[in-house]
């Protein structure tokens, strides 16, 4: 016979209920908080969302890395340009300080006394780097010519692709903005490069069958007679002057466009900030790929979550494949 009375279980339950009502504040503090009760749900949501989106994470991480290193997936050939040919085409060496001085002098001449511009800190331009990017595109071939105007050196970058053009942002206005400066014959780049197509093609070895465009600027700061300062840009290819008052936000350069430009910024360039940004892009690309792979590992360790996670991952792979193929077909 058992020594336990028939009513003992019921008595124990009643005793537990009574003790619960009489818990001390310290005992009640040991109970699960709202955050503790939500944590399992949040972890599950994080896990399943990660599993479903892992194809996109991997695709974004890999594409960001490849964008930063286009030579890894394109057949890109780089060859040096003839320094002698570049010099014959007035493509360097060019002194940035002398070019800025000549530009300001021409602005004052064209202004005819309406504005009197003064170059701010010309010594800061002494030895400043000047570069020019020439872009030649055909049906299936794109050639870019990187010219270091400061030293009169350059290289040809040839790649097979069907590249689409990019629209340039509308420049902000300042006095004489939008005007093409015709510099004195003794000035560097006195004749706009855009009007020297034959000499440019000969210097860089570009084909006559492909259109040739250029991009490169000389940046300097001006001050007019009233004390108003301007950030000026001289387009090295067209000779056109651009600029805006100091402190004025360029039209169209809002938060959304700024973020878009940051995402598109890629490649290791001469600027320290651009170089650091390229390092960050590489690190983020690697971390995103690592995040996706470790998420898959964590999901696989939880046997109970494999069926639902597998379905979500299959759906993500199917959706990403459909989107990728559809977007590729429309490019």
Tab-separated table of C-alpha atoms in Angstrom:
chain	number	residue	atom	x	y	z
A	1	UNK	CA	0.000	0.000	0.000
A	2	UNK	CA	1.164	3.518	-0.765
A	3	UNK	CA	1.582	5.971	2.053
A	4	UNK	CA	0.360	8.819	-0.166
A	5	UNK	CA	-3.213	9.828	0.484
A	6	UNK	CA	-5.627	9.835	-2.464
A	7	UNK	CA	-6.118	13.590	-2.237
A	8	UNK	CA	-2.383	14.425	-2.121
A	9	UNK	CA	-1.964	15.485	-5.792
A	10	UNK	CA	-4.903	17.850	-5.547
A	11	UNK	CA	-3.534	19.240	-2.295
A	12	UNK	CA	-0.109	19.838	-3.903
A	13	UNK	CA	-1.687	21.719	-6.798
A	14	UNK	CA	-3.663	23.873	-4.455
A	15	UNK	CA	-0.553	24.506	-2.394
A	16	UNK	CA	1.396	25.611	-5.526
A	17	UNK	CA	-1.390	27.963	-6.562
A	18	UNK	CA	-1.436	29.518	-3.090
A	19	UNK	CA	2.355	29.926	-3.054
A	20	UNK	CA	2.262	31.575	-6.490
A	21	UNK	CA	-0.126	34.206	-5.210
A	22	UNK	CA	2.160	34.784	-2.254
A	23	UNK	CA	5.435	35.085	-4.280
A	24	UNK	CA	7.802	37.797	-3.168
A	25	UNK	CA	8.775	40.591	-5.656
A	26	UNK	CA	12.210	38.943	-6.038
A	27	UNK	CA	10.584	35.638	-6.994
A	28	UNK	CA	8.243	37.319	-9.436
A	29	UNK	CA	11.274	39.058	-11.065
A	30	UNK	CA	12.648	35.674	-12.012
A	31	UNK	CA	9.722	35.036	-14.321
A	32	UNK	CA	10.145	35.522	-18.085
A	33	UNK	CA	9.979	39.102	-19.256
A	34	UNK	CA	8.178	40.193	-22.418
A	35	UNK	CA	11.505	40.334	-24.287
A	36	UNK	CA	12.366	36.813	-23.179
A	37	UNK	CA	9.023	35.536	-24.421
A	38	UNK	CA	9.445	37.333	-27.768
A	39	UNK	CA	13.049	36.268	-28.369
A	40	UNK	CA	12.189	32.789	-29.752
A	41	UNK	CA	9.758	34.344	-32.216
A	42	UNK	CA	12.259	37.023	-33.253
A	43	UNK	CA	15.001	34.426	-33.752
A	44	UNK	CA	12.667	32.324	-35.857
A	45	UNK	CA	11.660	35.321	-37.942
A	46	UNK	CA	15.311	36.305	-38.420
A	47	UNK	CA	16.255	32.765	-39.354
A	48	UNK	CA	13.466	32.215	-41.868
A	49	UNK	CA	13.863	35.645	-43.465
A	50	UNK	CA	17.601	35.002	-43.786
A	51	UNK	CA	17.025	31.595	-45.360
A	52	UNK	CA	14.454	32.987	-47.797
A	53	UNK	CA	16.641	35.905	-48.847
A	54	UNK	CA	20.005	34.147	-48.886
A	55	UNK	CA	20.082	33.962	-52.728
A	56	UNK	CA	19.683	37.734	-52.897
A	57	UNK	CA	22.301	38.273	-50.198
A	58	UNK	CA	24.786	36.082	-52.042
A	59	UNK	CA	23.936	37.719	-55.378
A	60	UNK	CA	24.300	41.227	-53.954
A	61	UNK	CA	27.547	40.427	-52.187
A	62	UNK	CA	29.128	38.784	-55.220
A	63	UNK	CA	27.913	41.485	-57.621
A	64	UNK	CA	29.255	44.237	-55.353
A	65	UNK	CA	32.647	42.544	-55.292
A	66	UNK	CA	32.664	42.082	-59.069
A	67	UNK	CA	31.597	45.690	-59.578
A	68	UNK	CA	34.612	46.726	-57.556
A	69	UNK	CA	36.891	44.423	-59.583
A	70	UNK	CA	35.570	44.402	-63.185
A	71	UNK	CA	38.763	42.756	-64.429
A	72	UNK	CA	37.760	39.488	-62.723
A	73	UNK	CA	34.799	38.816	-64.991
A	74	UNK	CA	35.492	40.845	-68.134
A	75	UNK	CA	38.022	40.269	-70.837
A	76	UNK	CA	39.812	43.555	-70.220
A	77	UNK	CA	43.048	44.411	-71.983
A	78	UNK	CA	45.167	47.330	-70.836
A	79	UNK	CA	47.940	48.813	-72.936
A	80	UNK	CA	50.004	51.983	-72.349
A	81	UNK	CA	49.544	54.996	-74.602
A	82	UNK	CA	52.433	56.709	-76.356
A	83	UNK	CA	53.639	59.697	-74.313
A	84	UNK	CA	54.940	61.353	-77.486
A	85	UNK	CA	51.564	61.041	-79.187
A	86	UNK	CA	49.796	62.403	-76.113
A	87	UNK	CA	52.084	65.451	-76.062
A	88	UNK	CA	51.439	66.107	-79.752
A	89	UNK	CA	47.714	66.195	-78.940
A	90	UNK	CA	48.311	68.649	-76.044
A	91	UNK	CA	47.428	65.944	-73.529
A	92	UNK	CA	50.102	66.840	-71.049
A	93	UNK	CA	52.027	67.457	-69.066
A	94	UNK	CA	49.537	70.139	-67.879
A	95	UNK	CA	50.119	72.371	-64.851
A	96	UNK	CA	46.843	72.641	-62.920
A	97	UNK	CA	47.860	75.945	-61.357
A	98	UNK	CA	48.700	77.544	-64.713
A	99	UNK	CA	45.448	76.258	-66.196
A	100	UNK	CA	43.397	77.701	-63.334
A	101	UNK	CA	45.155	81.080	-63.584
A	102	UNK	CA	44.496	81.244	-67.330
A	103	UNK	CA	40.847	80.243	-66.804
A	104	UNK	CA	40.208	82.962	-64.228
A	105	UNK	CA	41.894	85.564	-66.439
A	106	UNK	CA	39.670	84.557	-69.347
A	107	UNK	CA	36.560	84.703	-67.131
A	108	UNK	CA	37.433	88.274	-66.130
A	109	UNK	CA	38.003	89.213	-69.769
A	110	UNK	CA	34.689	87.745	-70.928
A	111	UNK	CA	32.850	89.313	-68.004
A	112	UNK	CA	33.858	92.800	-69.216
A	113	UNK	CA	33.907	94.261	-65.719
A	114	UNK	CA	30.563	92.837	-64.593
A	115	UNK	CA	32.335	90.335	-62.341
A	116	UNK	CA	35.879	90.412	-61.040
A	117	UNK	CA	37.015	86.918	-60.069
A	118	UNK	CA	40.016	86.093	-57.902
A	119	UNK	CA	41.564	82.631	-57.648
A	120	UNK	CA	41.566	81.430	-54.035
A	121	UNK	CA	44.738	79.722	-52.792
A	122	UNK	CA	46.440	79.094	-56.136
A	123	UNK	CA	49.332	77.371	-54.359
A	124	UNK	CA	46.962	74.539	-53.437
A	125	UNK	CA	46.752	73.715	-57.153
A	126	UNK	CA	50.514	73.416	-57.565
A	127	UNK	CA	51.135	69.863	-58.687
A	128	UNK	CA	47.438	68.941	-58.348
A	129	UNK	CA	46.579	65.826	-60.362
A	130	UNK	CA	44.590	66.217	-63.568
A	131	UNK	CA	43.057	63.257	-65.332
A	132	UNK	CA	40.968	62.792	-68.432
A	133	UNK	CA	38.696	59.869	-69.266
A	134	UNK	CA	37.921	59.304	-72.935
A	135	UNK	CA	35.177	56.831	-73.737
A	136	UNK	CA	34.709	55.215	-77.142
A	137	UNK	CA	31.826	52.778	-77.621
A	138	UNK	CA	30.804	50.594	-80.511
A	139	UNK	CA	28.232	47.874	-81.060
A	140	UNK	CA	30.159	45.222	-79.165
A	141	UNK	CA	33.359	46.921	-78.006
A	142	UNK	CA	33.994	49.639	-75.478
A	143	UNK	CA	37.351	51.321	-75.112
A	144	UNK	CA	38.248	53.717	-72.335
A	145	UNK	CA	41.378	55.851	-72.348
A	146	UNK	CA	42.696	56.999	-68.976
A	147	UNK	CA	45.035	59.966	-69.473
A	148	UNK	CA	47.099	61.422	-66.641
A	149	UNK	CA	47.343	65.003	-67.860
A	150	UNK	CA	49.692	65.956	-65.019
A	151	UNK	CA	52.412	63.643	-66.326
A	152	UNK	CA	51.377	63.117	-69.948
A	153	UNK	CA	50.828	59.383	-69.487
A	154	UNK	CA	47.875	57.138	-70.230
A	155	UNK	CA	46.540	53.682	-70.891
A	156	UNK	CA	43.924	52.066	-73.104
A	157	UNK	CA	41.330	49.769	-71.471
A	158	UNK	CA	39.458	47.617	-73.988
A	159	UNK	CA	36.504	45.419	-73.043
A	160	UNK	CA	33.826	43.474	-74.880
A	161	UNK	CA	30.358	44.704	-73.982
A	162	UNK	CA	27.309	46.578	-75.145
A	163	UNK	CA	27.365	49.466	-72.713
A	164	UNK	CA	24.480	51.853	-72.193
A	165	UNK	CA	25.066	55.561	-71.730
A	166	UNK	CA	24.525	57.393	-68.469
A	167	UNK	CA	22.769	60.716	-68.238
A	168	UNK	CA	24.798	63.448	-66.616
A	169	UNK	CA	23.438	65.600	-63.816
A	170	UNK	CA	22.291	69.155	-64.597
A	171	UNK	CA	25.004	71.584	-63.442
A	172	UNK	CA	24.277	74.349	-60.968
A	173	UNK	CA	24.590	77.946	-62.121
A	174	UNK	CA	27.096	80.663	-61.398
A	175	UNK	CA	28.141	83.700	-63.447
A	176	UNK	CA	29.515	82.528	-66.822
A	177	UNK	CA	28.494	78.935	-66.056
A	178	UNK	CA	27.778	77.001	-69.224
A	179	UNK	CA	30.107	79.148	-71.314
A	180	UNK	CA	32.995	77.635	-73.251
A	181	UNK	CA	36.236	79.391	-72.363
A	182	UNK	CA	38.603	80.125	-75.216
A	183	UNK	CA	41.947	80.431	-73.483
A	184	UNK	CA	44.947	82.325	-74.884
A	185	UNK	CA	47.233	80.354	-77.165
A	186	UNK	CA	49.957	80.354	-74.511
A	187	UNK	CA	47.672	78.634	-71.960
A	188	UNK	CA	47.544	74.886	-71.297
A	189	UNK	CA	44.756	73.218	-73.282
A	190	UNK	CA	44.115	76.486	-75.124
A	191	UNK	CA	42.121	74.619	-77.795
A	192	UNK	CA	39.246	72.490	-76.403
A	193	UNK	CA	40.009	68.806	-76.834
A	194	UNK	CA	36.534	68.137	-78.236
A	195	UNK	CA	37.543	70.062	-81.377
A	196	UNK	CA	40.684	67.968	-81.850
A	197	UNK	CA	39.098	64.632	-82.644
A	198	UNK	CA	41.670	63.648	-85.264
A	199	UNK	CA	44.639	64.439	-83.003
A	200	UNK	CA	43.016	62.667	-80.064
A	201	UNK	CA	42.346	59.527	-82.071
A	202	UNK	CA	45.908	59.494	-83.353
A	203	UNK	CA	47.318	59.984	-79.853
A	204	UNK	CA	45.338	57.219	-78.197
A	205	UNK	CA	44.922	54.914	-81.185
A	206	UNK	CA	41.116	55.003	-81.226
A	207	UNK	CA	39.112	53.717	-84.159
A	208	UNK	CA	37.421	56.291	-86.382
A	209	UNK	CA	34.310	54.117	-86.557
A	210	UNK	CA	33.461	54.633	-82.890
A	211	UNK	CA	32.216	57.870	-81.282
A	212	UNK	CA	34.658	59.468	-78.855
A	213	UNK	CA	33.577	61.263	-75.689
A	214	UNK	CA	35.630	62.685	-72.832
A	215	UNK	CA	35.291	63.485	-69.178
A	216	UNK	CA	37.656	65.274	-66.809
A	217	UNK	CA	37.582	68.481	-64.775
A	218	UNK	CA	39.796	71.083	-63.149
A	219	UNK	CA	38.262	72.128	-59.803
A	220	UNK	CA	39.102	75.456	-58.215
A	221	UNK	CA	37.541	78.074	-55.923
A	222	UNK	CA	36.733	81.649	-56.965
A	223	UNK	CA	35.683	84.851	-55.245
A	224	UNK	CA	33.951	87.750	-56.982
A	225	UNK	CA	34.093	91.429	-56.116
A	226	UNK	CA	31.238	91.144	-53.609
A	227	UNK	CA	32.981	88.432	-51.610
A	228	UNK	CA	30.780	85.604	-52.927
A	229	UNK	CA	32.745	82.386	-53.389
A	230	UNK	CA	32.118	79.770	-56.012
A	231	UNK	CA	33.216	76.189	-56.569
A	232	UNK	CA	34.170	76.189	-60.254
A	233	UNK	CA	34.825	73.350	-62.660
A	234	UNK	CA	36.473	73.586	-66.038
A	235	UNK	CA	35.602	70.661	-68.297
A	236	UNK	CA	38.961	69.616	-69.727
A	237	UNK	CA	37.349	68.004	-72.748
A	238	UNK	CA	34.827	70.606	-73.896
A	239	UNK	CA	36.271	73.734	-72.308
A	240	UNK	CA	32.878	74.467	-70.743
A	241	UNK	CA	32.751	76.176	-67.369
A	242	UNK	CA	30.524	74.891	-64.565
A	243	UNK	CA	30.084	75.985	-60.985
A	244	UNK	CA	27.887	76.864	-58.067
A	245	UNK	CA	28.057	79.138	-55.022
A	246	UNK	CA	29.946	77.694	-52.064
A	247	UNK	CA	27.511	76.017	-49.678
A	248	UNK	CA	24.780	75.586	-52.296
A	249	UNK	CA	23.506	72.052	-52.790
A	250	UNK	CA	23.624	70.996	-56.401
A	251	UNK	CA	20.126	70.389	-57.823
A	252	UNK	CA	19.191	66.744	-57.897
A	253	UNK	CA	21.852	65.728	-55.383
A	254	UNK	CA	19.363	64.804	-52.676
A	255	UNK	CA	19.638	61.996	-50.166
A	256	UNK	CA	18.308	59.362	-52.548
A	257	UNK	CA	20.638	60.321	-55.394
A	258	UNK	CA	23.581	60.613	-53.017
A	259	UNK	CA	22.970	57.062	-51.746
A	260	UNK	CA	22.631	55.821	-55.311
A	261	UNK	CA	25.929	57.432	-56.278
A	262	UNK	CA	27.597	55.892	-53.251
A	263	UNK	CA	26.345	52.443	-54.281
A	264	UNK	CA	27.675	52.962	-57.810
A	265	UNK	CA	31.016	54.297	-56.579
A	266	UNK	CA	33.530	51.512	-57.138
A	267	UNK	CA	37.088	50.779	-58.048
A	268	UNK	CA	40.417	51.724	-56.497
A	269	UNK	CA	41.164	55.272	-57.649
A	270	UNK	CA	43.726	57.935	-56.839
A	271	UNK	CA	41.658	59.776	-54.216
A	272	UNK	CA	42.209	58.596	-50.641
A	273	UNK	CA	38.477	58.750	-49.874
A	274	UNK	CA	37.615	56.771	-53.013
A	275	UNK	CA	40.283	54.199	-52.162
A	276	UNK	CA	38.961	53.777	-48.605
A	277	UNK	CA	35.414	53.472	-49.969
A	278	UNK	CA	36.579	50.713	-52.330
A	279	UNK	CA	38.070	48.832	-49.356
A	280	UNK	CA	34.756	49.149	-47.497
A	281	UNK	CA	32.885	47.804	-50.545
A	282	UNK	CA	35.158	44.747	-50.636
A	283	UNK	CA	34.745	44.139	-46.904
A	284	UNK	CA	30.954	44.505	-47.080
A	285	UNK	CA	30.768	42.172	-50.086
A	286	UNK	CA	32.743	39.483	-48.240
A	287	UNK	CA	30.738	39.948	-45.027
A	288	UNK	CA	27.416	39.615	-46.867
A	289	UNK	CA	28.541	36.373	-48.494
A	290	UNK	CA	29.767	35.133	-45.106
A	291	UNK	CA	26.467	36.121	-43.490
A	292	UNK	CA	24.516	34.137	-46.063
A	293	UNK	CA	26.685	31.016	-45.737
A	294	UNK	CA	26.748	31.066	-41.917
A	295	UNK	CA	22.971	31.556	-41.914
A	296	UNK	CA	22.610	28.408	-43.972
A	297	UNK	CA	24.869	26.552	-41.539
A	298	UNK	CA	22.844	27.682	-38.508
A	299	UNK	CA	19.596	26.717	-40.208
A	300	UNK	CA	20.888	23.246	-41.081
A	301	UNK	CA	21.816	22.569	-37.454
A	302	UNK	CA	18.152	22.938	-36.415
A	303	UNK	CA	16.509	19.775	-37.681
A	304	UNK	CA	13.014	20.891	-36.737
A	305	UNK	CA	13.359	23.982	-38.936
A	306	UNK	CA	14.739	22.251	-42.016
A	307	UNK	CA	11.407	21.568	-43.814
A	308	UNK	CA	10.006	25.100	-43.616
A	309	UNK	CA	13.414	26.682	-44.160
A	310	UNK	CA	13.990	24.492	-47.204
A	311	UNK	CA	10.680	25.563	-48.735
A	312	UNK	CA	11.464	29.233	-48.150
A	313	UNK	CA	14.951	28.858	-49.607
A	314	UNK	CA	13.580	27.088	-52.692
A	315	UNK	CA	11.067	29.892	-53.159
A	316	UNK	CA	13.848	32.489	-52.815
A	317	UNK	CA	16.043	30.696	-55.356
A	318	UNK	CA	13.158	30.438	-57.811
A	319	UNK	CA	12.196	34.087	-57.423
A	320	UNK	CA	15.772	35.350	-57.739
A	321	UNK	CA	16.342	33.186	-60.834
A	322	UNK	CA	13.135	34.472	-62.443
A	323	UNK	CA	13.999	38.093	-61.681
A	324	UNK	CA	17.591	37.708	-62.858
A	325	UNK	CA	16.620	36.091	-66.155
A	326	UNK	CA	13.816	38.583	-66.727
A	327	UNK	CA	16.016	41.610	-66.054
A	328	UNK	CA	18.807	40.138	-68.178
A	329	UNK	CA	16.444	39.681	-71.100
A	330	UNK	CA	15.387	43.313	-70.878
A	331	UNK	CA	18.933	44.737	-70.737
